PDB file of C-alpha atoms in Angstrom:
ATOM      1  CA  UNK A   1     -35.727 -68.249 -46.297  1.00  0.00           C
ATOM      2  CA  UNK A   2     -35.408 -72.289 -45.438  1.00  0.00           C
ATOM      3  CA  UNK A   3     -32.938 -71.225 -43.125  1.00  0.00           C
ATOM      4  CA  UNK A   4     -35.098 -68.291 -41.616  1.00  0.00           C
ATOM      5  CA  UNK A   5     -37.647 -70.949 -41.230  1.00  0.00           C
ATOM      6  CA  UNK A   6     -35.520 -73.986 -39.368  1.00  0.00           C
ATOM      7  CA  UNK A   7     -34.352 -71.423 -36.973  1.00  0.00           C
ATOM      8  CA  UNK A   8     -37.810 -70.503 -36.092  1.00  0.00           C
ATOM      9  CA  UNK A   9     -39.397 -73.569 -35.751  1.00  0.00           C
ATOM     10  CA  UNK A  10     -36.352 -74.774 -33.258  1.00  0.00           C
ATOM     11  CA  UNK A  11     -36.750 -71.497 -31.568  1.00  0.00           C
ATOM     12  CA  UNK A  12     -33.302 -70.288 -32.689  1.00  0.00           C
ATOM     13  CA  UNK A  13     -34.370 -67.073 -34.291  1.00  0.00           C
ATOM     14  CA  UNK A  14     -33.806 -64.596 -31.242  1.00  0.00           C
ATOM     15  CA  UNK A  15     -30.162 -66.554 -30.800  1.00  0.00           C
ATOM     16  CA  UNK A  16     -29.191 -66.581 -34.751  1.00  0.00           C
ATOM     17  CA  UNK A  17     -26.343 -64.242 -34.280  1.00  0.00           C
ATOM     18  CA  UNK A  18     -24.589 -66.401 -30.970  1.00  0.00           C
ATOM     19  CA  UNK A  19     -21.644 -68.121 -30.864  1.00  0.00           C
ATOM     20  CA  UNK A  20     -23.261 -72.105 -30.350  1.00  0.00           C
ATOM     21  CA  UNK A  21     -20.124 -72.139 -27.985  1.00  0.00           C
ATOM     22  CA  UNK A  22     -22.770 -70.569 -25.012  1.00  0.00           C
ATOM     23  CA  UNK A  23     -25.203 -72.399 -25.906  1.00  0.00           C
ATOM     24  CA  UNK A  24     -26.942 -74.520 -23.091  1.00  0.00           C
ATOM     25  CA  UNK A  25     -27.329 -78.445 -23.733  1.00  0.00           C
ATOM     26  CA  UNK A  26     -30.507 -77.833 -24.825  1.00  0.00           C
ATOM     27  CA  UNK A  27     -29.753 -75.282 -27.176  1.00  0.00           C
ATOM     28  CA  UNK A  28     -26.773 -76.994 -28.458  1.00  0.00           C
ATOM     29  CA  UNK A  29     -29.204 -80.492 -29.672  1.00  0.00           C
ATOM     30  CA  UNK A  30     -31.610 -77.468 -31.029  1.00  0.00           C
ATOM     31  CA  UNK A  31     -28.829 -76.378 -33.038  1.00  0.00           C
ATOM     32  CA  UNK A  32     -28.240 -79.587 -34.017  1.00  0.00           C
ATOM     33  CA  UNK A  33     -31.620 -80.666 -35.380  1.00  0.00           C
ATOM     34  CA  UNK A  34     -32.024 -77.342 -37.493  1.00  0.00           C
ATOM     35  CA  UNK A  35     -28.602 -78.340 -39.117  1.00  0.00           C
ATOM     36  CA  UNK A  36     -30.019 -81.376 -40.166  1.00  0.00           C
ATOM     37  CA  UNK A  37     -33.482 -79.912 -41.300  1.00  0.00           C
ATOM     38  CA  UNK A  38     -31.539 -76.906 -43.554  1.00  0.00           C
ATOM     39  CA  UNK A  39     -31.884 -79.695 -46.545  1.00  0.00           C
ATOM     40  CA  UNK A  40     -35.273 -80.553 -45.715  1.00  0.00           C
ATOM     41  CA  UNK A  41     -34.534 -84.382 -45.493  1.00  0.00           C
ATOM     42  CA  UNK A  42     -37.471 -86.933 -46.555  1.00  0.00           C
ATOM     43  CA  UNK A  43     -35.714 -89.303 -43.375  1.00  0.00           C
ATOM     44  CA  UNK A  44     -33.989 -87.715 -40.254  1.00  0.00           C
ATOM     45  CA  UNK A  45     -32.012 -90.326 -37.819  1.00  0.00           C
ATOM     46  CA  UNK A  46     -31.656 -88.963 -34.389  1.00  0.00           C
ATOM     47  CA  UNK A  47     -28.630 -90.787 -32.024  1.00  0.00           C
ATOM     48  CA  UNK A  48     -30.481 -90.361 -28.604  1.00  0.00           C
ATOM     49  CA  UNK A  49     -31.153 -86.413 -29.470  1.00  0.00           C
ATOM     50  CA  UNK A  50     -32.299 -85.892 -25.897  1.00  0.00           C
ATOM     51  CA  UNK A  51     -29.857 -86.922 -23.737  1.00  0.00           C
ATOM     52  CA  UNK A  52     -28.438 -84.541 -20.943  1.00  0.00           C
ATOM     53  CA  UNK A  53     -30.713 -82.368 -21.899  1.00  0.00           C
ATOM     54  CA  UNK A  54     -33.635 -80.734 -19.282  1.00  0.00           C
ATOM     55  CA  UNK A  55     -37.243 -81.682 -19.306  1.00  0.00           C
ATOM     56  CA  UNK A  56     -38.559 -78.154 -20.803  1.00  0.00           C
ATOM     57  CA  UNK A  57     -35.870 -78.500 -23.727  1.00  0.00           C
ATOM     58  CA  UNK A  58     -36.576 -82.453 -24.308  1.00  0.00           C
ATOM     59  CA  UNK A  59     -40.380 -81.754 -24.614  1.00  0.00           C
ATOM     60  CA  UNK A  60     -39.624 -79.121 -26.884  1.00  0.00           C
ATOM     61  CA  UNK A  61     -37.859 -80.911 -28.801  1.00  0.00           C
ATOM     62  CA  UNK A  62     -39.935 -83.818 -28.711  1.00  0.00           C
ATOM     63  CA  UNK A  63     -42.643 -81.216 -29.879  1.00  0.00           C
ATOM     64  CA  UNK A  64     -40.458 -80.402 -33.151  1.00  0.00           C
ATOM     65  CA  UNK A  65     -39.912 -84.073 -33.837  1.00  0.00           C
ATOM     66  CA  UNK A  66     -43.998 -84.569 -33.940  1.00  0.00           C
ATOM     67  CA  UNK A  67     -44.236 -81.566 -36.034  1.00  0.00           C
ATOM     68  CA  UNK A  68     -42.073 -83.252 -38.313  1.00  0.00           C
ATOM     69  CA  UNK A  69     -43.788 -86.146 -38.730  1.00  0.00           C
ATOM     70  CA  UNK A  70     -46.944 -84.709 -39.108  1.00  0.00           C
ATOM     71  CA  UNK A  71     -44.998 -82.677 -41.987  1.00  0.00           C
ATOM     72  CA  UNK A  72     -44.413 -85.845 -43.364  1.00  0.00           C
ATOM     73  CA  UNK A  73     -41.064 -86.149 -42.693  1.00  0.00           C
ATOM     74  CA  UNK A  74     -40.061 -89.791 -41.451  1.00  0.00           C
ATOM     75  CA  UNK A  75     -38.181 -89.337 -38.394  1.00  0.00           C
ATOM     76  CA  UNK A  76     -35.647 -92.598 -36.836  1.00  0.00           C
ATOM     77  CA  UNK A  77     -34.836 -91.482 -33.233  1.00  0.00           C
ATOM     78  CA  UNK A  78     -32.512 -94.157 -30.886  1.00  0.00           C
ATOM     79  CA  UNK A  79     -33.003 -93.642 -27.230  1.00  0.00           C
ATOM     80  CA  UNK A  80     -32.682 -95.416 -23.938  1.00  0.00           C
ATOM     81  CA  UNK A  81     -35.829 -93.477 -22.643  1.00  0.00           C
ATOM     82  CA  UNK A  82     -38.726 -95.317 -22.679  1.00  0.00           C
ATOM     83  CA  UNK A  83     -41.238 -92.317 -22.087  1.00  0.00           C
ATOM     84  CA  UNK A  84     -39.853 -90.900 -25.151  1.00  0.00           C
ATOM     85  CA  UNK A  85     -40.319 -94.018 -26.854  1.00  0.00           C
ATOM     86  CA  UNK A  86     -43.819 -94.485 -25.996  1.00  0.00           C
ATOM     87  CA  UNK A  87     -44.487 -90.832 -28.316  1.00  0.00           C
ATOM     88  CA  UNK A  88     -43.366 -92.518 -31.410  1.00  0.00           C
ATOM     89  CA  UNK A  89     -45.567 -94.344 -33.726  1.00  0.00           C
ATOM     90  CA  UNK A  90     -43.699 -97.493 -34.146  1.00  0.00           C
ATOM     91  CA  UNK A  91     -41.069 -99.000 -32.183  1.00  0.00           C
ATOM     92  CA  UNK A  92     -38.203-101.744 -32.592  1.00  0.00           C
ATOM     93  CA  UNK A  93     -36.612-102.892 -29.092  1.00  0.00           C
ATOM     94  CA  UNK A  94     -33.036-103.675 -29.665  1.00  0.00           C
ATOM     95  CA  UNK A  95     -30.918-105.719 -27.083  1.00  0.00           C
ATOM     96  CA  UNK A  96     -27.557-106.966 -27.960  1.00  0.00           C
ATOM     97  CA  UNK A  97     -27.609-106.826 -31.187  1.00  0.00           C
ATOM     98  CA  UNK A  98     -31.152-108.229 -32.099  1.00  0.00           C
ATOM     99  CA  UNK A  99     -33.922-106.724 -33.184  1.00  0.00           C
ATOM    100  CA  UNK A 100     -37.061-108.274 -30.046  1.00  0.00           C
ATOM    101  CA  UNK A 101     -40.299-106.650 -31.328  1.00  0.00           C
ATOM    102  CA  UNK A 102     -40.854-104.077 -34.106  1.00  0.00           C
ATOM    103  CA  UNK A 103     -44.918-102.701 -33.610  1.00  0.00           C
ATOM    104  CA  UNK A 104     -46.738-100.010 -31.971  1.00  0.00           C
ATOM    105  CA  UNK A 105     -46.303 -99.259 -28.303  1.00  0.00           C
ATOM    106  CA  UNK A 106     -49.830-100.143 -27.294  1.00  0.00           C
ATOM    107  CA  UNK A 107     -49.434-103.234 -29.359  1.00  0.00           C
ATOM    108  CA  UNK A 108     -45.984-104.469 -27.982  1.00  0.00           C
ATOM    109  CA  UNK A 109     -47.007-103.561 -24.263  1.00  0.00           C
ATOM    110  CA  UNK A 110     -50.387-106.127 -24.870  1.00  0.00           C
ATOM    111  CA  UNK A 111     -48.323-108.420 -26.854  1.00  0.00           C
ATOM    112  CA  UNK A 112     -46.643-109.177 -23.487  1.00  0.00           C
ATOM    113  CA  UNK A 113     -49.832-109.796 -21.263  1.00  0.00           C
ATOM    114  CA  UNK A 114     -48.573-107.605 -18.377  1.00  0.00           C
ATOM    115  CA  UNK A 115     -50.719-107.094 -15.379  1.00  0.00           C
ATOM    116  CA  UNK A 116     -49.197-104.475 -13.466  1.00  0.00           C
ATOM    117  CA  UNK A 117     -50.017-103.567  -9.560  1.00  0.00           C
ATOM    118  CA  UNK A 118     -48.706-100.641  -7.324  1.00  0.00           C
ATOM    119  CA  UNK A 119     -48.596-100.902  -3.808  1.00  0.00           C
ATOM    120  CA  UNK A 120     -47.520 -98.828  -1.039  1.00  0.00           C
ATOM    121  CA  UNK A 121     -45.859-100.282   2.252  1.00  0.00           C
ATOM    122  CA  UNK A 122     -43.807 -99.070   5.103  1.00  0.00           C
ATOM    123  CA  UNK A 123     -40.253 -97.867   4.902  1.00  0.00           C
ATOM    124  CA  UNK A 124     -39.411-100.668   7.207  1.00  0.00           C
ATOM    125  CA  UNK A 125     -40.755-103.417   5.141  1.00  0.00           C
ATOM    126  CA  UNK A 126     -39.616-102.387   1.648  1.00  0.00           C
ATOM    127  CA  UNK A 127     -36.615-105.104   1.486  1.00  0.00           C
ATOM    128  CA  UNK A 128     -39.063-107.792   2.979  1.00  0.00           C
ATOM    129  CA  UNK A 129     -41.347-107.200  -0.095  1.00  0.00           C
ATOM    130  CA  UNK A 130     -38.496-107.198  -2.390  1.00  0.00           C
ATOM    131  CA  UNK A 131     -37.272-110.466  -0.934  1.00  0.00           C
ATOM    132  CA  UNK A 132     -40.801-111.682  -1.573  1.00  0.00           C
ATOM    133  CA  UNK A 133     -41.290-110.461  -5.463  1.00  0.00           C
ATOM    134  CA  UNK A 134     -38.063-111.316  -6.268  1.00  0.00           C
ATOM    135  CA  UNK A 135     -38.101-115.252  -5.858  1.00  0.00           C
ATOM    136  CA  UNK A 136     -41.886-115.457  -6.894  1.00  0.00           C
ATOM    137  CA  UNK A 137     -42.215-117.396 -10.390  1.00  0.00           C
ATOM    138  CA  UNK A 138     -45.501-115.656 -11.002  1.00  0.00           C
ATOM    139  CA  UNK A 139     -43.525-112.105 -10.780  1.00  0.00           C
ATOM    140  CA  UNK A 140     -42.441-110.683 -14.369  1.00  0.00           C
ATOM    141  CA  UNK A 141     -40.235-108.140 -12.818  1.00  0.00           C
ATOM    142  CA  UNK A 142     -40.588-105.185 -10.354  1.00  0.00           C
ATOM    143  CA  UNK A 143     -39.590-102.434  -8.939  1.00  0.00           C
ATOM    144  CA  UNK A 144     -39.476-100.363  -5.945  1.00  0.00           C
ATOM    145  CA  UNK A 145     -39.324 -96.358  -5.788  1.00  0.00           C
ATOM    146  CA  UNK A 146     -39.078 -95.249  -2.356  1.00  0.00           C
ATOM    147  CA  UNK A 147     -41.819 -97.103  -0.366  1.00  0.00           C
ATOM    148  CA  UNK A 148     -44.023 -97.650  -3.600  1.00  0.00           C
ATOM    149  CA  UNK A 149     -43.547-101.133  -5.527  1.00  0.00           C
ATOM    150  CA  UNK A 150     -44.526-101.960  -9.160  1.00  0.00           C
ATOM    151  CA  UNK A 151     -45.259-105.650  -9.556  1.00  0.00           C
ATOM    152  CA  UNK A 152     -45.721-106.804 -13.083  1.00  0.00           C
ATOM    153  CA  UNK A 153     -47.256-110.496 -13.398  1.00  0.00           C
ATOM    154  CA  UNK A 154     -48.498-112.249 -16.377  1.00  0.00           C
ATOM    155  CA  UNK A 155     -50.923-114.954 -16.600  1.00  0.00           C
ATOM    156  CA  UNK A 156     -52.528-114.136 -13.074  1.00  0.00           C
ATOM    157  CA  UNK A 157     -53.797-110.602 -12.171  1.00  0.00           C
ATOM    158  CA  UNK A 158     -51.418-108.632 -10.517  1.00  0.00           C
ATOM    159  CA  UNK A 159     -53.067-106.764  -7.804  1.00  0.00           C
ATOM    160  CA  UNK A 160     -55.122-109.368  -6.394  1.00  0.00           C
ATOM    161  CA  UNK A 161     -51.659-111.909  -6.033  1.00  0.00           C
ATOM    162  CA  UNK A 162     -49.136-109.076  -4.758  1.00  0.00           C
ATOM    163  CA  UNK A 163     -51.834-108.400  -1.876  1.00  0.00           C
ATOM    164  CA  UNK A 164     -52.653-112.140  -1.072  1.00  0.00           C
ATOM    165  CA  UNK A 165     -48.687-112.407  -0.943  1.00  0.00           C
ATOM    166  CA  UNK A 166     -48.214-109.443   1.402  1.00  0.00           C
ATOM    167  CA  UNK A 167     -50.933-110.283   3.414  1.00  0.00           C
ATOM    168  CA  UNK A 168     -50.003-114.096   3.618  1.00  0.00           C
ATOM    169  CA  UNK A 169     -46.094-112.789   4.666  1.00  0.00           C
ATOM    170  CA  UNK A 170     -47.503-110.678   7.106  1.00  0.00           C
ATOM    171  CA  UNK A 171     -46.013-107.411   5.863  1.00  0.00           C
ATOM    172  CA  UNK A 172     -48.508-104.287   5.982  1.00  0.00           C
ATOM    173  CA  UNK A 173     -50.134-102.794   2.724  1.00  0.00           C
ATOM    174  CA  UNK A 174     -50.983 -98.948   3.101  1.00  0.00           C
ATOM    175  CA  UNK A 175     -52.547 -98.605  -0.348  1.00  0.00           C
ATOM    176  CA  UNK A 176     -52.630-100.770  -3.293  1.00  0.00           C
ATOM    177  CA  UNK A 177     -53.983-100.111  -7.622  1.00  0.00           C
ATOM    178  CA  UNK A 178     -53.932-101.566 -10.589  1.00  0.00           C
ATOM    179  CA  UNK A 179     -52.371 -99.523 -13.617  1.00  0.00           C
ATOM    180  CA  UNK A 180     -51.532-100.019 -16.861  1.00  0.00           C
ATOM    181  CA  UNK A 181     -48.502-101.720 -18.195  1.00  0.00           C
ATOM    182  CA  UNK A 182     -45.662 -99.210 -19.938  1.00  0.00           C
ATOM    183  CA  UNK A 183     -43.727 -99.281 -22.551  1.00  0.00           C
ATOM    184  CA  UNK A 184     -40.771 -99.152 -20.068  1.00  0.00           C
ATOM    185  CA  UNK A 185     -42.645-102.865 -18.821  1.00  0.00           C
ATOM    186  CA  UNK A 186     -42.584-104.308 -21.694  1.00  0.00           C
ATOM    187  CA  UNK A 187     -38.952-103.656 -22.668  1.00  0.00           C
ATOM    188  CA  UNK A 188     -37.212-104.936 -19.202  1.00  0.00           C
ATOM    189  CA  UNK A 189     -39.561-108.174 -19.522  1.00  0.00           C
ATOM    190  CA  UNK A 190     -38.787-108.630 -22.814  1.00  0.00           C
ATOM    191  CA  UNK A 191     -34.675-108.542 -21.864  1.00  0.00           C
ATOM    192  CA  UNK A 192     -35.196-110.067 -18.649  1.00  0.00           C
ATOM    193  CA  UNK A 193     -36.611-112.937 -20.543  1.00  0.00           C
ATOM    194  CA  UNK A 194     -33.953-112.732 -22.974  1.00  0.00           C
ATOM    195  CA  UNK A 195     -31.406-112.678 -20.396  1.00  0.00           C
ATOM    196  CA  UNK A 196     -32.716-116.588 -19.193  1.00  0.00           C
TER     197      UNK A 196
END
């Protein structure tokens, strides 16, 4: 019966009778987490259950672990991806070795006072802007994707600086909004200031 009921609730019940050999990634870290919920543990640790794996199976999964805990089952999951770590309930950041900050997500993103701007420039002027955030003191960190750069600032408000900067280097702003600090923020500040 406990078995009957692992496979179903990882979605294994139509495969049951497969070799795990063909199983896809996905399948094969399904697999895995019914193994370890045969026993019905109190406390599951997860090594980075979701890695390689593809976005329908990792929300899946991600699904199962939140079923979990609201079974009441305390669940320790390790993982270098910060969107899955803002779905737990409490967090510690590790960097080499030492513990940073053990909290909530909300309450280690506002612990670090991140104002966080995006703005949107021209293709041509990307590597000007970088050049710009990258020796400013009042810049946390940031990044670029494509033409869209995240500046993250703390102690003055990030939109209104990143925009006085562009303007005052004379490099073009197509669009421009605050949004909220991440999780993902937090963490490379955190080691960034570490790392000085």
């Amino acid at each position: 019966e406990r078995t009957a009921a692992v496979l179903a609730s990882t979605g294994l019940t139509d495969r049951r009778k497969d070799r795990a050999k063909g199983y896809s990634g996905g399948m094969q870290r399904r697999l895995n987490l019914a193994c370890a919920l045969v026993h019905d543990p109190q406390i599951l640790f997860l090594d980075e259950p979701t890695a390689g794996v593809d976005p329908v199976s990792r929300r899946e999964f991600w699904e199962n672990i939140h079923q979990l805990s609201a079974q009441g089952t305390t669940v320790v999951v390790t993982t270098h991806y910060m969107d899955e770590a803002e779905r737990c309930h409490r967090l510690a950041f590790i960097f080499r070795g030492r513990v940073l900050q053990i909290g909530r997500p909300d309450e280690i993103v506002a612990s670090r006072g991140l104002s966080v701007a995006e703005l949107v420039v021209d293709d041509a002027t990307v590597a000007a802007a970088n050049e710009l955030f990258a020796g400013a003191p009042e810049v946390d960190e940031y990044a670029h994707y494509g033409n869209v750069i995240r500046v993250a600032t703390r102690g003055v408000d990030a939109l209104a600086w990143s925009t006085a900067a562009l303007a005052a280097a004379g490099i073009p702003l197509h669009s421009s909004r605050s949004t909220r600090a991440t999780v993902e923020d937090a963490f490379v500040s955190m080691v960034r200031e570490d790392r000085s």
